[in-house]
Coordinates of C-alpha atoms in Angstrom, one line a residue:
M1100 CA 19.5 12.6 -2.5
N1101 CA 16.2 10.8 -1.6
L1102 CA 15.8 7.2 -0.9
Y1103 CA 12.9 5.0 -1.9
I1104 CA 12.4 1.4 -0.9
H1105 CA 9.8 -0.8 -2.7
V1106 CA 8.3 -3.5 -0.5
P1107 CA 6.7 -6.0 -2.8
F1108 CA 4.3 -7.8 -0.5
C1109 CA 0.6 -7.8 -0.1
V1110 CA -1.7 -10.1 1.7
T1111 CA -4.2 -9.8 -1.2
R1112 CA -4.1 -8.0 -4.6
C1113 CA -6.4 -5.0 -5.0
A1114 CA -8.6 -5.3 -8.2
Y1115 CA -7.2 -2.1 -9.7
C1116 CA -3.6 -2.3 -8.8
D1117 CA -0.8 -2.9 -11.4
F1118 CA 2.2 -2.1 -9.1
F1119 CA 4.7 -5.0 -8.7
S1120 CA 3.8 -7.0 -5.6
Q1121 CA 3.2 -10.6 -4.6
T1122 CA 1.4 -12.5 -1.8
N1123 CA 4.2 -14.9 -0.9
L1124 CA 5.1 -13.4 2.5
S1125 CA 7.5 -16.2 3.2
L1126 CA 10.2 -14.3 1.3
A1127 CA 10.0 -11.2 3.5
E1128 CA 13.0 -12.2 5.5
A1129 CA 15.2 -12.8 2.4
Y1130 CA 13.9 -9.6 1.0
T1131 CA 15.0 -7.7 4.1
D1132 CA 18.5 -9.1 3.9
A1133 CA 18.6 -8.2 0.2
V1134 CA 17.5 -4.6 0.6
C1135 CA 20.1 -4.0 3.3
H1136 CA 22.8 -5.5 1.1
E1137 CA 21.7 -3.6 -2.0
L1138 CA 22.2 -0.4 0.0
E1139 CA 25.8 -1.5 0.5
L1140 CA 26.4 -2.6 -3.0
R1141 CA 25.2 0.7 -4.5
Y1142 CA 27.2 3.0 -2.1
E1143 CA 29.2 4.6 -4.9
E1144 CA 26.0 5.8 -6.5
Y1145 CA 25.0 8.0 -3.5
A1146 CA 28.2 8.4 -1.5
H1147 CA 28.6 12.1 -2.4
D1148 CA 24.9 13.0 -1.6
L1149 CA 24.7 11.8 2.0
P1150 CA 22.9 12.0 4.3
F1151 CA 19.6 11.0 2.7
A1152 CA 17.3 14.0 2.5
H1153 CA 14.0 12.0 2.7
V1154 CA 13.1 8.3 2.9
Y1155 CA 9.9 6.6 1.7
L1156 CA 8.9 3.0 2.1
G1157 CA 6.2 2.2 -0.5
G1158 CA 4.8 -0.9 -2.1
G1159 CA 3.1 -3.2 -2.1
T1160 CA 2.4 -3.0 1.6
P1161 CA 5.4 -2.1 3.7
S1162 CA 3.4 -2.7 6.9
Q1163 CA 3.5 -6.4 6.0
L1164 CA 7.2 -6.3 7.2
T1165 CA 7.5 -6.9 10.9
P1166 CA 8.8 -4.2 13.2
N1167 CA 12.0 -6.3 13.5
Q1168 CA 12.5 -6.3 9.8
L1169 CA 11.9 -2.6 9.5
T1170 CA 14.3 -2.0 12.3
R1171 CA 17.0 -3.9 10.4
I1172 CA 16.4 -1.8 7.3
F1173 CA 16.6 1.4 9.2
Q1174 CA 19.7 0.2 11.0
A1175 CA 21.2 -0.3 7.5
I1176 CA 20.1 3.2 6.4
G1177 CA 21.4 4.7 9.6
R1178 CA 24.9 3.7 8.8
Y1179 CA 24.8 6.2 5.9
G1180 CA 22.8 8.8 7.6
I1181 CA 19.3 10.4 7.4
A1182 CA 19.3 14.2 7.4
T1183 CA 18.1 16.1 10.4
G1184 CA 14.4 17.0 9.9
A1185 CA 14.0 14.5 7.1
E1186 CA 10.6 13.2 6.1
V1187 CA 10.5 9.5 6.7
T1188 CA 7.3 7.9 5.3
L1189 CA 5.9 4.4 5.7
E1190 CA 2.9 3.2 3.7
M1191 CA 0.4 1.3 5.8
N1192 CA -2.9 -0.6 5.2
P1193 CA -5.5 0.4 7.8
D1194 CA -5.9 -3.2 9.1
D1195 CA -2.1 -3.3 9.9
V1196 CA -2.4 -0.2 12.2
T1197 CA -2.7 -2.1 15.5
D1198 CA -1.5 -0.9 18.9
E1199 CA 1.1 -3.7 19.0
Y1200 CA 2.5 -2.8 15.5
L1201 CA 2.7 0.9 16.3
C1202 CA 4.5 0.1 19.5
G1203 CA 7.0 -2.0 17.6
I1204 CA 7.8 0.8 15.0
R1205 CA 7.6 3.9 17.2
P1206 CA 11.3 3.9 18.1
L1207 CA 12.1 4.1 14.4
P1208 CA 12.7 7.4 12.6
I1209 CA 9.4 7.0 10.8
N1210 CA 7.5 10.4 11.1
R1211 CA 4.9 10.2 8.4
I1212 CA 2.3 7.6 7.7
S1213 CA 0.6 7.2 4.3
M1214 CA -2.5 5.1 4.4
G1215 CA -4.5 3.6 1.5
V1216 CA -8.1 4.1 2.7
Q1217 CA -9.6 4.4 -0.8
S1218 CA -13.2 4.7 0.3
F1219 CA -15.3 5.1 3.4
C1220 CA -18.0 3.0 1.8
D1221 CA -17.8 -0.7 2.6
A1222 CA -19.4 -1.7 -0.7
D1223 CA -16.7 0.2 -2.6
L1224 CA -14.0 -1.5 -0.5
T1225 CA -15.4 -4.9 -1.3
F1226 CA -15.6 -4.0 -5.0
L1227 CA -11.9 -2.9 -4.9
N1228 CA -10.9 -6.1 -3.0
R1229 CA -9.6 -4.0 -0.1
R1230 CA -9.0 -5.9 3.2
H1231 CA -10.3 -3.3 5.6
T1232 CA -13.7 -1.7 6.3
A1233 CA -14.5 2.0 6.6
Q1234 CA -14.6 1.6 10.4
V1235 CA -11.2 0.0 10.5
A1236 CA -9.9 3.0 8.6
R1237 CA -11.4 5.4 11.0
D1238 CA -10.0 3.5 14.0
A1239 CA -6.5 3.3 12.3
V1240 CA -6.3 7.1 12.0
A1241 CA -7.4 7.5 15.7
R1242 CA -4.7 5.0 16.7
L1243 CA -2.1 7.0 14.7
H1244 CA -3.1 10.2 16.4
K1245 CA -3.0 8.6 19.8
C1246 CA 0.4 7.2 19.2
G1247 CA 1.7 10.7 18.4
Y1248 CA 1.9 10.7 14.6
T1249 CA 1.0 14.1 13.3
E1250 CA 2.0 13.7 9.6
I1251 CA -0.7 11.4 8.3
S1252 CA -1.8 11.2 4.6
I1253 CA -4.7 9.1 3.3
D1254 CA -5.5 8.0 -0.2
L1255 CA -8.9 8.0 -1.8
I1256 CA -10.2 6.8 -5.1
Y1257 CA -13.1 8.3 -7.0
G1258 CA -14.9 7.6 -10.3
L1259 CA -15.9 4.0 -9.4
P1260 CA -18.6 2.4 -11.5
G1261 CA -22.0 3.6 -10.4
Q1262 CA -20.5 6.1 -7.9
S1263 CA -22.5 9.3 -7.6
V1264 CA -21.1 12.8 -7.0
E1265 CA -22.9 12.8 -3.6
A1266 CA -21.4 9.5 -2.6
W1267 CA -18.0 10.8 -3.5
S1268 CA -18.8 14.0 -1.4
D1269 CA -19.7 11.8 1.5
N1270 CA -16.2 10.2 1.3
L1271 CA -14.7 13.7 1.5
T1272 CA -16.8 14.5 4.5
E1273 CA -15.5 11.4 6.3
A1274 CA -11.9 12.2 5.4
L1275 CA -12.1 15.8 6.7
R1276 CA -13.6 14.6 9.9
L1277 CA -10.4 12.7 10.6
E1278 CA -8.4 15.9 10.6
V1279 CA -5.4 14.5 8.7
P1280 CA -3.1 17.1 7.1
H1281 CA -2.7 15.5 3.7
L1282 CA -5.0 13.9 1.2
S1283 CA -4.2 12.2 -2.1
A1284 CA -7.2 11.6 -4.4
Y1285 CA -7.0 9.6 -7.6
H1286 CA -9.5 8.9 -10.3
L1287 CA -9.9 5.1 -10.8
I1288 CA -7.8 4.0 -13.8
Y1289 CA -8.3 0.7 -15.6
E1290 CA -4.8 -0.6 -15.9
E1291 CA -4.0 -3.4 -18.4
G1292 CA -4.1 -6.9 -17.0
T1293 CA -5.8 -6.1 -13.7
P1294 CA -9.0 -7.9 -12.6
L1295 CA -10.9 -4.6 -12.8
T1296 CA -10.1 -4.2 -16.4
R1297 CA -11.1 -7.7 -17.2
H1298 CA -14.5 -7.0 -15.6
L1299 CA -14.8 -3.9 -17.8
E1300 CA -13.8 -5.7 -21.0
R1301 CA -16.4 -8.4 -20.3
G1302 CA -19.1 -5.8 -19.9
E1303 CA -19.7 -6.6 -16.2
I1304 CA -19.1 -3.0 -15.1
R1305 CA -19.2 0.4 -16.9
E1306 CA -16.9 3.4 -16.5
V1307 CA -18.3 6.5 -14.9
N1308 CA -19.1 9.0 -17.5
E1309 CA -16.9 12.0 -18.2
E1310 CA -19.4 14.6 -17.0
V1311 CA -19.7 12.9 -13.6
S1312 CA -15.9 12.5 -13.3
V1313 CA -15.5 16.3 -13.9
Q1314 CA -18.2 17.0 -11.2
M1315 CA -16.4 14.8 -8.8
F1316 CA -13.1 16.6 -9.3
E1317 CA -14.8 19.9 -9.0
R1318 CA -16.3 18.8 -5.7
L1319 CA -12.9 17.6 -4.5
I1320 CA -11.3 20.9 -5.3
D1321 CA -14.0 23.0 -3.6
R1322 CA -14.4 20.9 -0.5
M1323 CA -10.6 20.8 0.1
A1324 CA -10.2 24.5 -0.4
A1325 CA -13.1 25.3 1.9
A1326 CA -11.4 23.2 4.6
G1327 CA -8.1 25.1 4.2
Y1328 CA -6.1 22.6 2.1
Q1329 CA -3.8 23.8 -0.7
H1330 CA -4.1 22.0 -4.0
Y1331 CA -0.3 21.8 -4.6
E1332 CA -0.3 19.0 -7.2
I1333 CA -3.1 17.7 -9.4
S1334 CA -3.9 14.8 -7.1
N1335 CA -2.6 16.1 -3.8
F1336 CA -4.0 18.4 -1.2
A1337 CA -2.3 19.5 2.1
L1338 CA -2.7 21.9 4.9
P1339 CA 0.0 24.6 4.7
G1340 CA 3.4 23.2 5.6
H1341 CA 2.3 19.5 5.3
E1342 CA 3.1 18.8 1.6
A1343 CA 4.7 15.5 0.9
R1344 CA 8.4 16.4 0.6
L1345 CA 9.9 13.3 -1.0
N1346 CA 7.1 13.1 -3.6
S1347 CA 7.6 16.8 -4.3
G1348 CA 11.2 15.9 -5.1
Y1349 CA 9.9 13.7 -8.0
W1350 CA 8.0 16.6 -9.4
S1351 CA 11.1 18.9 -9.2
G1352 CA 13.8 16.6 -10.5
V1353 CA 15.5 15.8 -7.2
P1354 CA 17.8 12.7 -7.6
Y1355 CA 16.8 9.5 -5.8
I1356 CA 17.9 6.0 -5.4
G1357 CA 15.4 3.1 -5.4
L1358 CA 15.9 -0.1 -3.7
G1359 CA 14.0 -3.4 -4.0
P1360 CA 12.5 -5.2 -7.0
A1361 CA 10.9 -2.9 -9.6
A1362 CA 12.4 0.1 -7.9
H1363 CA 13.4 3.1 -10.1
S1364 CA 16.4 5.4 -9.6
Y1365 CA 17.3 8.7 -11.2
R1366 CA 20.6 10.6 -11.1
T1367 CA 22.3 12.9 -13.6
L1368 CA 19.9 12.3 -16.5
V1369 CA 20.2 8.5 -16.1
R1370 CA 17.2 6.4 -15.1
S1371 CA 17.7 2.8 -13.9
Y1372 CA 15.2 0.1 -13.1
N1373 CA 15.6 -3.0 -10.9
P1374 CA 14.0 -6.2 -12.3
A1375 CA 10.3 -6.5 -11.5
H1376 CA 10.8 -10.1 -10.3
L1377 CA 11.5 -10.9 -6.7
G1378 CA 13.4 -14.2 -7.5
R1379 CA 15.7 -12.6 -9.9
Y1380 CA 16.3 -9.7 -7.6
L1381 CA 17.1 -11.8 -4.6
K1382 CA 19.5 -14.1 -6.6
A1383 CA 21.4 -11.1 -8.0
I1384 CA 21.8 -9.4 -4.7
T1385 CA 22.9 -12.6 -3.0
D1386 CA 25.5 -13.0 -5.8
N1387 CA 26.7 -9.4 -5.1
K1388 CA 25.4 -8.2 -8.4
I1389 CA 23.2 -5.2 -9.4
I1390 CA 21.1 -6.1 -12.5
Q1391 CA 19.4 -3.0 -13.9
E1392 CA 18.1 -1.6 -17.1
K1393 CA 19.4 1.9 -17.7
E1394 CA 18.5 4.8 -20.0
T1395 CA 20.1 8.1 -20.6
L1396 CA 17.5 10.8 -21.3
T1397 CA 17.9 12.8 -24.4
K1398 CA 17.5 16.6 -24.3
V1399 CA 14.0 16.5 -25.7
E1400 CA 13.1 13.8 -23.1
Q1401 CA 14.5 15.9 -20.3
Y1402 CA 12.5 18.9 -21.6
N1403 CA 9.3 16.9 -21.9
E1404 CA 9.7 15.4 -18.4
Y1405 CA 10.3 18.9 -17.0
I1406 CA 7.1 20.2 -18.5
M1407 CA 5.1 17.1 -17.5
T1408 CA 6.2 17.1 -13.8
R1409 CA 6.4 20.9 -13.1
L1410 CA 3.0 21.8 -14.8
R1411 CA 1.2 19.3 -12.5
T1412 CA 2.2 21.4 -9.5
R1413 CA 1.0 24.8 -8.2
N1414 CA 4.5 26.2 -8.9
G1415 CA 4.2 25.5 -12.5
V1416 CA 6.8 25.9 -15.2
S1417 CA 9.4 28.7 -15.2
I1418 CA 10.1 30.3 -18.5
H1419 CA 13.4 31.6 -17.3
E1420 CA 14.5 28.1 -16.1
V1421 CA 13.6 26.5 -19.4
G1422 CA 15.9 28.9 -21.1
L1423 CA 18.7 28.2 -18.6
L1424 CA 18.3 24.4 -18.7
F1425 CA 17.4 23.7 -22.3
G1426 CA 18.4 26.8 -24.4
S1427 CA 16.6 29.6 -26.2
S1428 CA 15.0 27.3 -28.8
Y1429 CA 13.2 25.4 -26.2
R1430 CA 12.2 28.6 -24.4
Q1431 CA 10.8 30.0 -27.7
H1432 CA 9.0 26.8 -28.4
L1433 CA 7.3 26.9 -25.0
L1434 CA 6.3 30.6 -25.4
T1435 CA 4.7 29.8 -28.8
A1436 CA 3.0 26.6 -27.6
I1437 CA 1.3 28.2 -24.6
Q1438 CA -0.3 31.0 -26.5
P1439 CA -3.6 29.2 -27.4
Y1440 CA -4.0 28.2 -23.8
L1441 CA -3.4 31.7 -22.5
T1442 CA -6.0 32.9 -24.8
S1443 CA -8.5 30.2 -23.8
G1444 CA -7.9 30.8 -20.1
H1445 CA -6.5 27.3 -19.5
L1446 CA -3.0 28.7 -18.6
Y1447 CA -1.9 31.9 -17.0
H1448 CA 1.5 33.6 -17.1
D1449 CA 2.6 35.3 -13.8
S1450 CA 4.6 38.4 -13.7
D1451 CA 7.4 36.3 -12.2
G1452 CA 7.6 34.3 -15.4
Q1453 CA 5.8 31.1 -14.2
I1454 CA 3.3 29.3 -16.3
R1455 CA 0.5 27.7 -14.3
L1456 CA -2.7 25.8 -15.0
T1457 CA -5.9 27.6 -14.3
R1458 CA -8.8 25.7 -12.6
S1459 CA -10.3 25.0 -16.1
G1460 CA -6.8 23.9 -17.3
I1461 CA -6.5 21.3 -14.6
F1462 CA -9.4 19.3 -16.2
I1463 CA -7.6 19.1 -19.5
S1464 CA -4.0 19.0 -18.1
D1465 CA -2.9 15.9 -20.0
G1466 CA -3.9 17.4 -23.4
I1467 CA -2.2 20.7 -22.6
I1468 CA 1.0 19.0 -21.4
S1469 CA 1.3 16.9 -24.5
Q1470 CA 0.9 20.0 -26.7
L1471 CA 3.8 21.7 -24.9
F1472 CA 6.1 18.9 -25.5
G1473 CA 9.2 19.4 -27.7

């Protein structure tokens, strides 16, 4: 079983982000106590799946926790065990990557850093309300290398209003110069309720047009392939052997437990959700209570989720596995539904029974996936 911990603190809110977070850092100590206690309270959920295979601290901004607070969290996890060779990831903001901070966390079992760079253009960073500059991001990667971290991932965003294909390509050039083994690249999404969406609704900015978006994605695929990176999931690229292992678990149905406010968990077809409210979360844990919403996935929901997650990856969907997991009717449904896309060249069917997106299929993957649903 994998372990995810949601750290809901940010110094400032990015203009595009709809993840649960808040800027009241005075509650970080109480949060640390609560996460450690939640791990105890939920022991029965994961007791038979120890040690934890992989661990991920996401957010929010986990690097807003002090090294002492992170140490306490890892001491709590350590009582239950982390598997030998586990991937242990900490998300960091570039401006948090100081020599002092790295010295404080180096004794911890963290062996992978995921850093939200988003752009190497300072104007873009200002537009997105990011705290760092492009040079700060470059310096942060250099510090991580110097400190001995070899598993480093950076995030980039493309498709910003007014962004050209060449400007995006310049971002990729900068990223490749840093020699990090993993890159996640996401098209800008206008999430409901965010400052960015309000700007769009008021007509203050315009979305990049679809043709330019496609050209940017094509440039991304080509540049990363030329540099030796494997396109192992629609938004993720890695040098061989450096794929994100915990995230890959999400796409292959590996059970996980999520701690912290707004964290999700999944086990034996049941999904559960902690409240997206820090005050409610803290009070419940202090009172030795777990308050969650739960849902049991129906068979059709299980099938749809299988299609949605597997087809996003280079491994694709196994016709044989669909039959084993869901029965002959679902297998036949899938075989029928894929035919138009095999004919059009958007999907291909390997001799080993795997269905995968072709390069052209990647660009319309959402539409294909929805048509394969049960």
